[in-house]
Amino acid sequence: MEHPLYCFSKQPDNRYLISHATVQRIHRGKRASSDICAWAGHIAECELEVHAFKEFRIGVTPAVEDAMIVTLDHEPRHDLVVCMAPMYIYTDWETLLVGIETWLALGATKIIVPVQSASSSCYKILQEYERRGLVIIKTWPKWPVLSDSNPNGLVLSRGIEESHVNCLFTVKPWANMVAFSDIDDLLLGLLKPSAKFWAALGSSFDQFQGLFAEHPQAGSLLFEHRDVQFQLPAPQVATFDFNFLTESKHKMNCNVWRMKTRVVVNASRVDSVNMHETGIHRLGYVQTRIPCRQAHFYHLRHSHHSVSTPVPIDMSNLAAMLNKSWYSRLESFQEFKNVPLNKSSTESFEDFDRCMGAINDEHWTLHVSRCLTPHVCFSRLKREVDCVAARAEYDFFRSGSGYFLQTTNVTITASDPNCEAPVPPIVSGNHYFAP
């Protein structure tokens, strides 16, 4: 790291304990090998005075007057927290409800949702859950120095590692286990038609606890995911229920794939997450790959009307369980449940899905274009959807041999056309170029 970092915490005699942070790079970004705009992520660790439980300061010089104040988030202890990938244009409110309600039913007690852009309906629903203490909304504006014009590229290529690491360190002080997932990916176990799954198994937390007990040196568990045949209903919140899940009759089989895409960690044993894998583990702990046939995530994506190599599943018990909790929760949504919601524009994803499918097919050949990555795909414009987005401004400065970006004026406001978040401008700086 080119620049030192210092931590300041006040001691009982009102003098500051000043410690020099240990800084380490955690990743270079998912597209670092082929993208000149990739950024490196770092974490810093430093000693604090034991009584500094409210706030402390960090700075790039040993002078306390130059340091910024950091206030800690305080939560009761949570056994299972879910860190979602940043929410952006491709999220509809029905899938959001399925994701939140299922994770809560599976034992999660807090869900962290970064928002880059979302339909107004999705954001209102998130706010309802946040008011009930079940969700924490984090604003997640785009990076200011970017080349992609498609928001899928902006999230997947540039923002997701930082989001996961940010979430990990947000929840570390009060979370035992953390699952990192998309809103439509859920650990449901083996939903065989003949199995009394919910009565026998309980929650995802029980599964994770059992797997960590089976692998005592595991700091993190890596899971595969399997696509599920899935179609959304078209009701409003007041008439919404989960009976449509019973129409999902098949999922992809556990063939020889080996690609692990979802991560669950013991929060005290890891220091970084890089989207589909963990990075730095505490001394003595390792990354552990879980066989698909033992447990895997279910990918409930709206475009999966059919799946390859299907095997039968039965979602009726899950639907019944979710309906029971949803009906009781709906009573507390009195002011919101009859408000008209955006119609989910899933038809706008068809072009995007065909493009992604073509890229995926090419990746299984020996003739792969180094430029043909998912960020070249686009969806058709659907401008009539009412959306909000995270807006921000950035200050850029050079100090010593290091470069720094600082977000300012972060707000949630009306989005740009097509439900896109704007690329934030750099409004001030002390150097003539950004790296």
GROMACS .gro file of C-alpha atoms in nm:
model
  435
    1MET     CA    1   0.000   0.000   0.000
    2GLU     CA    2   0.144   0.336  -0.104
    3HIS     CA    3  -0.001   0.531   0.185
    4PRO     CA    4  -0.005   0.488   0.564
    5LEU     CA    5  -0.328   0.489   0.762
    6TYR     CA    6  -0.363   0.584   1.128
    7CYS     CA    7  -0.634   0.514   1.385
    8PHE     CA    8  -0.714   0.740   1.680
    9SER     CA    9  -0.920   0.625   1.978
   10LYS     CA   10  -0.975   0.822   2.297
   11GLN     CA   11  -0.843   0.676   2.623
   12PRO     CA   12  -0.996   0.724   2.971
   13ASP     CA   13  -0.755   1.016   3.036
   14ASN     CA   14  -0.891   1.189   2.720
   15ARG     CA   15  -0.564   1.143   2.531
   16TYR     CA   16  -0.566   0.963   2.197
   17LEU     CA   17  -0.419   0.620   2.140
   18ILE     CA   18  -0.259   0.645   1.793
   19SER     CA   19  -0.196   0.320   1.606
   20HIS     CA   20  -0.053   0.255   1.259
   21ALA     CA   21  -0.292   0.036   1.057
   22THR     CA   22  -0.187  -0.282   0.881
   23VAL     CA   23  -0.313  -0.251   0.523
   24GLN     CA   24  -0.345  -0.540   0.279
   25ARG     CA   25  -0.485  -0.571  -0.071
   26ILE     CA   26  -0.781  -0.807  -0.089
   27HIS     CA   27  -0.849  -0.826  -0.463
   28ARG     CA   28  -0.800  -0.647  -0.792
   29GLY     CA   29  -1.160  -0.663  -0.906
   30LYS     CA   30  -1.335  -0.933  -1.105
   31ARG     CA   31  -1.226  -0.792  -1.444
   32ALA     CA   32  -0.874  -0.684  -1.346
   33SER     CA   33  -0.693  -0.904  -1.598
   34SER     CA   34  -0.865  -0.748  -1.899
   35ASP     CA   35  -0.991  -0.411  -1.780
   36ILE     CA   36  -0.772  -0.103  -1.737
   37CYS     CA   37  -1.041   0.057  -1.523
   38ALA     CA   38  -1.030  -0.213  -1.252
   39TRP     CA   39  -0.966  -0.090  -0.899
   40ALA     CA   40  -0.782  -0.270  -0.622
   41GLY     CA   41  -0.960  -0.320  -0.290
   42HIS     CA   42  -0.783  -0.295   0.045
   43ILE     CA   43  -0.867  -0.352   0.410
   44ALA     CA   44  -0.699  -0.192   0.709
   45GLU     CA   45  -0.671  -0.329   1.062
   46CYS     CA   46  -0.550  -0.131   1.361
   47GLU     CA   47  -0.553  -0.133   1.740
   48LEU     CA   48  -0.820   0.068   1.924
   49GLU     CA   49  -0.859   0.159   2.288
   50VAL     CA   50  -1.086  -0.103   2.445
   51HIS     CA   51  -1.348   0.154   2.546
   52ALA     CA   52  -1.380   0.301   2.194
   53PHE     CA   53  -1.716   0.140   2.130
   54LYS     CA   54  -1.898   0.453   2.007
   55GLU     CA   55  -1.661   0.617   1.760
   56PHE     CA   56  -1.299   0.655   1.659
   57ARG     CA   57  -1.102   0.844   1.394
   58ILE     CA   58  -0.896   0.742   1.092
   59GLY     CA   59  -0.654   0.956   0.894
   60VAL     CA   60  -0.362   0.947   0.653
   61THR     CA   61  -0.133   1.153   0.879
   62PRO     CA   62  -0.046   1.115   1.250
   63ALA     CA   63  -0.233   1.442   1.321
   64VAL     CA   64  -0.570   1.379   1.488
   65GLU     CA   65  -0.714   1.709   1.360
   66ASP     CA   66  -0.683   1.576   1.002
   67ALA     CA   67  -0.870   1.253   1.078
   68MET     CA   68  -1.232   1.170   0.996
   69ILE     CA   69  -1.476   1.036   1.255
   70VAL     CA   70  -1.602   0.678   1.213
   71THR     CA   71  -1.919   0.581   1.402
   72LEU     CA   72  -1.980   0.213   1.468
   73ASP     CA   73  -2.309   0.037   1.394
   74HIS     CA   74  -2.453  -0.141   1.697
   75GLU     CA   75  -2.682  -0.442   1.667
   76PRO     CA   76  -2.772  -0.732   1.893
   77ARG     CA   77  -2.602  -1.061   1.809
   78HIS     CA   78  -2.739  -1.231   1.493
   79ASP     CA   79  -2.683  -1.598   1.411
   80LEU     CA   80  -2.739  -1.558   1.035
   81VAL     CA   81  -2.710  -1.239   0.829
   82VAL     CA   82  -2.755  -1.219   0.451
   83CYS     CA   83  -2.547  -0.977   0.241
   84MET     CA   84  -2.722  -0.916  -0.090
   85ALA     CA   85  -2.546  -0.811  -0.410
   86PRO     CA   86  -2.624  -0.450  -0.508
   87MET     CA   87  -2.981  -0.403  -0.627
   88TYR     CA   88  -3.014  -0.240  -0.966
   89ILE     CA   89  -3.239  -0.227  -1.273
   90TYR     CA   90  -3.293  -0.605  -1.306
   91THR     CA   91  -3.488  -0.662  -0.983
   92ASP     CA   92  -3.868  -0.691  -0.973
   93TRP     CA   93  -4.071  -0.659  -0.654
   94GLU     CA   94  -4.216  -1.011  -0.660
   95THR     CA   95  -3.868  -1.166  -0.664
   96LEU     CA   96  -3.766  -0.926  -0.388
   97LEU     CA   97  -4.050  -1.051  -0.166
   98VAL     CA   98  -3.965  -1.415  -0.240
   99GLY     CA   99  -3.601  -1.354  -0.148
  100ILE     CA  100  -3.665  -1.160   0.172
  101GLU     CA  101  -3.946  -1.378   0.307
  102THR     CA  102  -3.764  -1.703   0.226
  103TRP     CA  103  -3.438  -1.598   0.395
  104LEU     CA  104  -3.634  -1.483   0.701
  105ALA     CA  105  -3.817  -1.818   0.710
  106LEU     CA  106  -3.483  -1.998   0.676
  107GLY     CA  107  -3.345  -1.836   0.989
  108ALA     CA  108  -3.188  -1.506   0.878
  109THR     CA  109  -3.259  -1.222   1.121
  110LYS     CA  110  -3.101  -0.936   0.925
  111ILE     CA  111  -3.066  -0.875   0.549
  112ILE     CA  112  -2.833  -0.607   0.409
  113VAL     CA  113  -2.945  -0.466   0.073
  114PRO     CA  114  -2.724  -0.216  -0.113
  115VAL     CA  115  -2.932  -0.010  -0.358
  116GLN     CA  116  -2.789   0.129  -0.680
  117SER     CA  117  -3.121   0.161  -0.861
  118ALA     CA  118  -3.462   0.006  -0.807
  119SER     CA  119  -3.824   0.049  -0.905
  120SER     CA  120  -4.015   0.271  -0.665
  121SER     CA  121  -4.218  -0.036  -0.567
  122CYS     CA  122  -3.908  -0.234  -0.468
  123TYR     CA  123  -3.772   0.056  -0.267
  124LYS     CA  124  -4.101   0.110  -0.079
  125ILE     CA  125  -4.108  -0.259   0.011
  126LEU     CA  126  -3.748  -0.243   0.135
  127GLN     CA  127  -3.834   0.059   0.350
  128GLU     CA  128  -4.123  -0.132   0.508
  129TYR     CA  129  -3.889  -0.416   0.607
  130GLU     CA  130  -3.627  -0.168   0.729
  131ARG     CA  131  -3.883  -0.001   0.957
  132ARG     CA  132  -3.944  -0.343   1.112
  133GLY     CA  133  -3.573  -0.397   1.178
  134LEU     CA  134  -3.536  -0.685   0.931
  135VAL     CA  135  -3.347  -0.506   0.652
  136ILE     CA  136  -3.065  -0.250   0.640
  137ILE     CA  137  -3.065  -0.041   0.321
  138LYS     CA  138  -2.722   0.080   0.208
  139THR     CA  139  -2.684   0.337  -0.067
  140TRP     CA  140  -2.451   0.206  -0.336
  141PRO     CA  141  -2.378   0.467  -0.606
  142LYS     CA  142  -2.177   0.377  -0.913
  143TRP     CA  143  -1.805   0.437  -0.934
  144PRO     CA  144  -1.718   0.762  -1.111
  145VAL     CA  145  -1.448   0.635  -1.353
  146LEU     CA  146  -1.619   0.373  -1.567
  147SER     CA  147  -1.651   0.260  -1.926
  148ASP     CA  148  -1.966   0.045  -1.928
  149SER     CA  149  -2.302   0.188  -2.032
  150ASN     CA  150  -2.494  -0.120  -1.920
  151PRO     CA  151  -2.572  -0.129  -1.545
  152ASN     CA  152  -2.520  -0.506  -1.534
  153GLY     CA  153  -2.156  -0.449  -1.625
  154LEU     CA  154  -2.123  -0.169  -1.373
  155VAL     CA  155  -2.244  -0.388  -1.088
  156LEU     CA  156  -2.083  -0.718  -1.181
  157SER     CA  157  -1.755  -0.581  -1.310
  158ARG     CA  158  -1.686  -0.308  -1.062
  159GLY     CA  159  -1.910  -0.295  -0.757
  160ILE     CA  160  -1.986  -0.638  -0.622
  161GLU     CA  161  -1.657  -0.726  -0.450
  162GLU     CA  162  -1.649  -0.392  -0.273
  163SER     CA  163  -2.013  -0.437  -0.176
  164HIS     CA  164  -1.958  -0.781  -0.024
  165VAL     CA  165  -1.645  -0.677   0.165
  166ASN     CA  166  -1.820  -0.361   0.286
  167CYS     CA  167  -2.111  -0.572   0.409
  168LEU     CA  168  -1.881  -0.827   0.574
  169PHE     CA  169  -1.710  -0.558   0.779
  170THR     CA  170  -2.042  -0.388   0.859
  171VAL     CA  171  -2.181  -0.705   1.017
  172LYS     CA  172  -1.861  -0.863   1.156
  173PRO     CA  173  -1.905  -0.718   1.509
  174TRP     CA  174  -2.251  -0.872   1.553
  175ALA     CA  175  -2.295  -1.162   1.304
  176ASN     CA  176  -2.202  -1.525   1.359
  177MET     CA  177  -2.257  -1.647   1.002
  178VAL     CA  178  -2.299  -1.446   0.682
  179ALA     CA  179  -2.442  -1.565   0.348
  180PHE     CA  180  -2.349  -1.371   0.032
  181SER     CA  181  -2.609  -1.403  -0.238
  182ASP     CA  182  -2.826  -1.245  -0.504
  183ILE     CA  183  -3.186  -1.169  -0.408
  184ASP     CA  184  -3.310  -1.464  -0.619
  185ASP     CA  185  -3.064  -1.725  -0.487
  186LEU     CA  186  -3.171  -1.927  -0.184
  187LEU     CA  187  -3.035  -2.227   0.006
  188LEU     CA  188  -3.335  -2.459   0.006
  189GLY     CA  189  -3.171  -2.797   0.054
  190LEU     CA  190  -3.290  -3.099  -0.142
  191LEU     CA  191  -3.659  -3.040  -0.220
  192LYS     CA  192  -3.743  -3.389  -0.341
  193PRO     CA  193  -4.115  -3.459  -0.387
  194SER     CA  194  -4.102  -3.749  -0.143
  195ALA     CA  195  -3.904  -3.571   0.130
  196LYS     CA  196  -4.060  -3.408   0.435
  197PHE     CA  197  -3.798  -3.138   0.396
  198TRP     CA  198  -3.921  -2.859   0.620
  199ALA     CA  199  -4.028  -3.081   0.906
  200ALA     CA  200  -3.700  -3.271   0.909
  201LEU     CA  201  -3.440  -3.006   0.837
  202GLY     CA  202  -3.548  -2.675   0.986
  203SER     CA  203  -3.352  -2.372   0.871
  204SER     CA  204  -3.055  -2.272   0.660
  205PHE     CA  205  -2.884  -2.173   0.983
  206ASP     CA  206  -2.913  -2.535   1.101
  207GLN     CA  207  -2.761  -2.654   0.772
  208PHE     CA  208  -2.471  -2.409   0.792
  209GLN     CA  209  -2.410  -2.495   1.156
  210GLY     CA  210  -2.400  -2.865   1.071
  211LEU     CA  211  -2.161  -2.810   0.781
  212PHE     CA  212  -1.924  -2.599   0.990
  213ALA     CA  213  -1.933  -2.869   1.260
  214GLU     CA  214  -1.852  -3.128   0.993
  215HIS     CA  215  -1.558  -2.912   0.875
  216PRO     CA  216  -1.412  -2.759   1.194
  217GLN     CA  217  -1.131  -2.581   1.006
  218ALA     CA  218  -1.368  -2.418   0.756
  219GLY     CA  219  -1.371  -2.041   0.755
  220SER     CA  220  -1.602  -2.034   0.455
  221LEU     CA  221  -1.831  -2.271   0.266
  222LEU     CA  222  -1.862  -2.259  -0.114
  223PHE     CA  223  -2.183  -2.381  -0.277
  224GLU     CA  224  -2.300  -2.442  -0.632
  225HIS     CA  225  -2.631  -2.302  -0.752
  226ARG     CA  226  -2.889  -2.467  -0.975
  227ASP     CA  227  -3.146  -2.295  -1.195
  228VAL     CA  228  -3.511  -2.353  -1.104
  229GLN     CA  229  -3.804  -2.347  -1.347
  230PHE     CA  230  -3.976  -2.031  -1.226
  231GLN     CA  231  -4.246  -1.785  -1.333
  232LEU     CA  232  -4.373  -1.478  -1.150
  233PRO     CA  233  -4.737  -1.400  -1.071
  234ALA     CA  234  -4.886  -1.060  -1.150
  235PRO     CA  235  -5.081  -0.942  -0.843
  236GLN     CA  236  -5.051  -0.644  -0.608
  237VAL     CA  237  -4.918  -0.664  -0.253
  238ALA     CA  238  -5.268  -0.689  -0.103
  239THR     CA  239  -5.345  -1.001  -0.310
  240PHE     CA  240  -4.993  -1.141  -0.330
  241ASP     CA  241  -4.923  -1.490  -0.198
  242PHE     CA  242  -4.663  -1.759  -0.259
  243ASN     CA  243  -4.886  -2.020  -0.419
  244PHE     CA  244  -4.716  -1.957  -0.754
  245LEU     CA  245  -4.409  -2.138  -0.615
  246THR     CA  246  -4.600  -2.466  -0.650
  247GLU     CA  247  -4.579  -2.417  -1.029
  248SER     CA  248  -4.202  -2.465  -1.006
  249LYS     CA  249  -4.178  -2.838  -1.075
  250HIS     CA  250  -3.815  -2.882  -1.186
  251LYS     CA  251  -3.461  -2.767  -1.125
  252MET     CA  252  -3.129  -2.849  -1.290
  253ASN     CA  253  -2.967  -3.172  -1.181
  254CYS     CA  254  -2.638  -3.187  -0.990
  255ASN     CA  255  -2.420  -3.285  -1.284
  256VAL     CA  256  -2.040  -3.268  -1.287
  257TRP     CA  257  -1.997  -2.891  -1.293
  258ARG     CA  258  -1.775  -2.807  -0.996
  259MET     CA  259  -1.823  -2.431  -1.028
  260LYS     CA  260  -1.895  -2.286  -0.684
  261THR     CA  261  -2.081  -1.955  -0.699
  262ARG     CA  262  -2.226  -1.882  -0.353
  263VAL     CA  263  -2.040  -1.818  -0.029
  264VAL     CA  264  -2.130  -1.857   0.339
  265VAL     CA  265  -1.873  -1.758   0.603
  266ASN     CA  266  -1.810  -1.772   0.973
  267ALA     CA  267  -1.773  -1.396   1.017
  268SER     CA  268  -1.490  -1.416   1.269
  269ARG     CA  269  -1.276  -1.641   1.045
  270VAL     CA  270  -1.251  -1.441   0.719
  271ASP     CA  271  -1.145  -1.092   0.617
  272SER     CA  272  -1.263  -1.071   0.257
  273VAL     CA  273  -1.509  -1.205   0.002
  274ASN     CA  274  -1.464  -1.181  -0.375
  275MET     CA  275  -1.812  -1.247  -0.512
  276HIS     CA  276  -1.787  -1.620  -0.593
  277GLU     CA  277  -1.511  -1.710  -0.350
  278THR     CA  278  -1.358  -1.601  -0.024
  279GLY     CA  279  -1.020  -1.435  -0.009
  280ILE     CA  280  -0.826  -1.385   0.312
  281HIS     CA  281  -0.890  -1.630   0.597
  282ARG     CA  282  -0.774  -1.593   0.953
  283LEU     CA  283  -0.477  -1.813   1.039
  284GLY     CA  284  -0.572  -2.180   1.053
  285TYR     CA  285  -0.902  -2.158   0.861
  286VAL     CA  286  -0.966  -2.264   0.503
  287GLN     CA  287  -1.216  -2.239   0.220
  288THR     CA  288  -1.431  -2.556   0.196
  289ARG     CA  289  -1.621  -2.668  -0.114
  290ILE     CA  290  -1.959  -2.831  -0.047
  291PRO     CA  291  -2.069  -3.099  -0.298
  292CYS     CA  292  -2.382  -3.008  -0.492
  293ARG     CA  293  -2.557  -3.329  -0.385
  294GLN     CA  294  -2.510  -3.237  -0.020
  295ALA     CA  295  -2.646  -2.881  -0.044
  296HIS     CA  296  -2.678  -2.607  -0.306
  297PHE     CA  297  -2.850  -2.277  -0.374
  298TYR     CA  298  -3.166  -2.254  -0.587
  299HIS     CA  299  -3.164  -1.981  -0.854
  300LEU     CA  300  -3.523  -1.857  -0.889
  301ARG     CA  301  -3.483  -1.632  -1.191
  302HIS     CA  302  -3.788  -1.502  -1.379
  303SER     CA  303  -3.651  -1.606  -1.720
  304HIS     CA  304  -3.613  -1.974  -1.631
  305HIS     CA  305  -3.939  -2.103  -1.779
  306SER     CA  306  -3.761  -2.434  -1.845
  307VAL     CA  307  -3.427  -2.577  -1.731
  308SER     CA  308  -3.181  -2.825  -1.879
  309THR     CA  309  -3.125  -3.171  -1.724
  310PRO     CA  310  -3.437  -3.127  -1.505
  311VAL     CA  311  -3.512  -3.319  -1.188
  312PRO     CA  312  -3.848  -3.291  -1.006
  313ILE     CA  313  -3.893  -3.075  -0.696
  314ASP     CA  314  -4.189  -2.997  -0.471
  315MET     CA  315  -4.219  -2.638  -0.345
  316SER     CA  316  -4.563  -2.677  -0.184
  317ASN     CA  317  -4.437  -2.697   0.175
  318LEU     CA  318  -4.221  -2.390   0.118
  319ALA     CA  319  -4.518  -2.201  -0.031
  320ALA     CA  320  -4.738  -2.292   0.266
  321MET     CA  321  -4.474  -2.184   0.517
  322LEU     CA  322  -4.414  -1.852   0.340
  323ASN     CA  323  -4.788  -1.783   0.309
  324LYS     CA  324  -4.833  -1.826   0.683
  325SER     CA  325  -4.564  -1.573   0.773
  326TRP     CA  326  -4.662  -1.338   0.488
  327TYR     CA  327  -5.029  -1.311   0.589
  328SER     CA  328  -4.934  -1.212   0.943
  329ARG     CA  329  -4.677  -0.960   0.816
  330LEU     CA  330  -4.922  -0.811   0.565
  331GLU     CA  331  -5.143  -0.692   0.850
  332SER     CA  332  -4.867  -0.450   0.953
  333PHE     CA  333  -4.838  -0.319   0.594
  334GLN     CA  334  -5.171  -0.138   0.623
  335GLU     CA  335  -5.057   0.193   0.473
  336PHE     CA  336  -4.875   0.026   0.188
  337LYS     CA  337  -5.051  -0.292   0.086
  338ASN     CA  338  -5.314  -0.127  -0.138
  339VAL     CA  339  -5.074   0.112  -0.315
  340PRO     CA  340  -5.046   0.030  -0.690
  341LEU     CA  341  -4.706  -0.117  -0.778
  342ASN     CA  342  -4.494  -0.111  -1.092
  343LYS     CA  343  -4.568  -0.392  -1.331
  344SER     CA  344  -4.254  -0.605  -1.355
  345SER     CA  345  -4.108  -0.558  -1.702
  346THR     CA  346  -3.952  -0.901  -1.735
  347GLU     CA  347  -4.004  -0.899  -2.112
  348SER     CA  348  -3.727  -0.638  -2.135
  349PHE     CA  349  -3.480  -0.902  -2.021
  350GLU     CA  350  -3.525  -1.131  -2.321
  351ASP     CA  351  -3.260  -0.963  -2.538
  352PHE     CA  352  -3.022  -0.957  -2.245
  353ASP     CA  353  -3.079  -1.325  -2.168
  354ARG     CA  354  -3.020  -1.428  -2.531
  355CYS     CA  355  -2.695  -1.230  -2.535
  356MET     CA  356  -2.580  -1.386  -2.207
  357GLY     CA  357  -2.668  -1.731  -2.339
  358ALA     CA  358  -2.459  -1.677  -2.652
  359ILE     CA  359  -2.160  -1.570  -2.441
  360ASN     CA  360  -2.203  -1.869  -2.210
  361ASP     CA  361  -2.216  -2.107  -2.509
  362GLU     CA  362  -1.899  -1.954  -2.652
  363HIS     CA  363  -1.717  -1.995  -2.323
  364TRP     CA  364  -1.747  -2.372  -2.358
  365THR     CA  365  -1.556  -2.361  -2.690
  366LEU     CA  366  -1.190  -2.293  -2.759
  367HIS     CA  367  -1.272  -1.975  -2.954
  368VAL     CA  368  -1.346  -1.712  -2.690
  369SER     CA  369  -1.319  -1.341  -2.760
  370ARG     CA  370  -1.136  -1.167  -2.476
  371CYS     CA  371  -1.370  -0.870  -2.523
  372LEU     CA  372  -1.694  -1.069  -2.519
  373THR     CA  373  -1.792  -1.044  -2.152
  374PRO     CA  374  -2.141  -0.988  -2.006
  375HIS     CA  375  -2.100  -0.610  -1.998
  376VAL     CA  376  -2.150  -0.595  -2.378
  377CYS     CA  377  -2.510  -0.717  -2.339
  378PHE     CA  378  -2.804  -0.476  -2.326
  379SER     CA  379  -3.174  -0.497  -2.250
  380ARG     CA  380  -3.447  -0.317  -2.443
  381LEU     CA  381  -3.543   0.017  -2.295
  382LYS     CA  382  -3.853   0.022  -2.073
  383ARG     CA  383  -3.876   0.389  -1.983
  384GLU     CA  384  -4.221   0.392  -1.823
  385VAL     CA  385  -4.112   0.221  -1.499
  386ASP     CA  386  -4.096   0.461  -1.203
  387CYS     CA  387  -3.753   0.418  -1.041
  388VAL     CA  388  -3.519   0.562  -0.778
  389ALA     CA  389  -3.139   0.551  -0.777
  390ALA     CA  390  -2.837   0.633  -0.564
  391ARG     CA  391  -2.673   0.962  -0.663
  392ALA     CA  392  -2.341   1.088  -0.533
  393GLU     CA  393  -2.052   1.322  -0.594
  394TYR     CA  394  -1.686   1.233  -0.552
  395ASP     CA  395  -1.383   1.423  -0.430
  396PHE     CA  396  -1.054   1.301  -0.571
  397PHE     CA  397  -0.714   1.379  -0.429
  398ARG     CA  398  -0.355   1.261  -0.429
  399SER     CA  399  -0.168   1.237  -0.100
  400GLY     CA  400   0.191   1.117  -0.095
  401SER     CA  401   0.200   0.847  -0.362
  402GLY     CA  402  -0.159   0.737  -0.300
  403TYR     CA  403  -0.486   0.830  -0.472
  404PHE     CA  404  -0.812   0.868  -0.279
  405LEU     CA  405  -1.179   0.897  -0.373
  406GLN     CA  406  -1.439   1.014  -0.125
  407THR     CA  407  -1.815   1.003  -0.176
  408THR     CA  408  -2.015   1.310  -0.079
  409ASN     CA  409  -2.380   1.414  -0.102
  410VAL     CA  410  -2.510   1.057  -0.135
  411THR     CA  411  -2.889   1.051  -0.182
  412ILE     CA  412  -3.170   0.832  -0.313
  413THR     CA  413  -3.362   1.030  -0.576
  414ALA     CA  414  -3.542   0.976  -0.907
  415SER     CA  415  -3.334   0.764  -1.146
  416ASP     CA  416  -3.217   0.839  -1.495
  417PRO     CA  417  -3.423   0.693  -1.785
  418ASN     CA  418  -3.449   0.314  -1.801
  419CYS     CA  419  -3.415   0.285  -1.423
  420GLU     CA  420  -3.042   0.355  -1.439
  421ALA     CA  421  -2.833   0.518  -1.170
  422PRO     CA  422  -2.622   0.809  -1.296
  423VAL     CA  423  -2.244   0.790  -1.314
  424PRO     CA  424  -2.135   1.029  -1.034
  425PRO     CA  425  -1.917   1.326  -1.126
  426ILE     CA  426  -1.584   1.408  -0.963
  427VAL     CA  427  -1.654   1.762  -0.841
  428SER     CA  428  -1.326   1.853  -0.674
  429GLY     CA  429  -0.967   1.738  -0.643
  430ASN     CA  430  -0.607   1.843  -0.596
  431HIS     CA  431  -0.448   1.665  -0.892
  432TYR     CA  432  -0.473   1.692  -1.268
  433PHE     CA  433  -0.570   1.331  -1.338
  434ALA     CA  434  -0.750   1.038  -1.180
  435PRO     CA  435  -0.573   0.698  -1.208
   0.00000   0.00000   0.00000
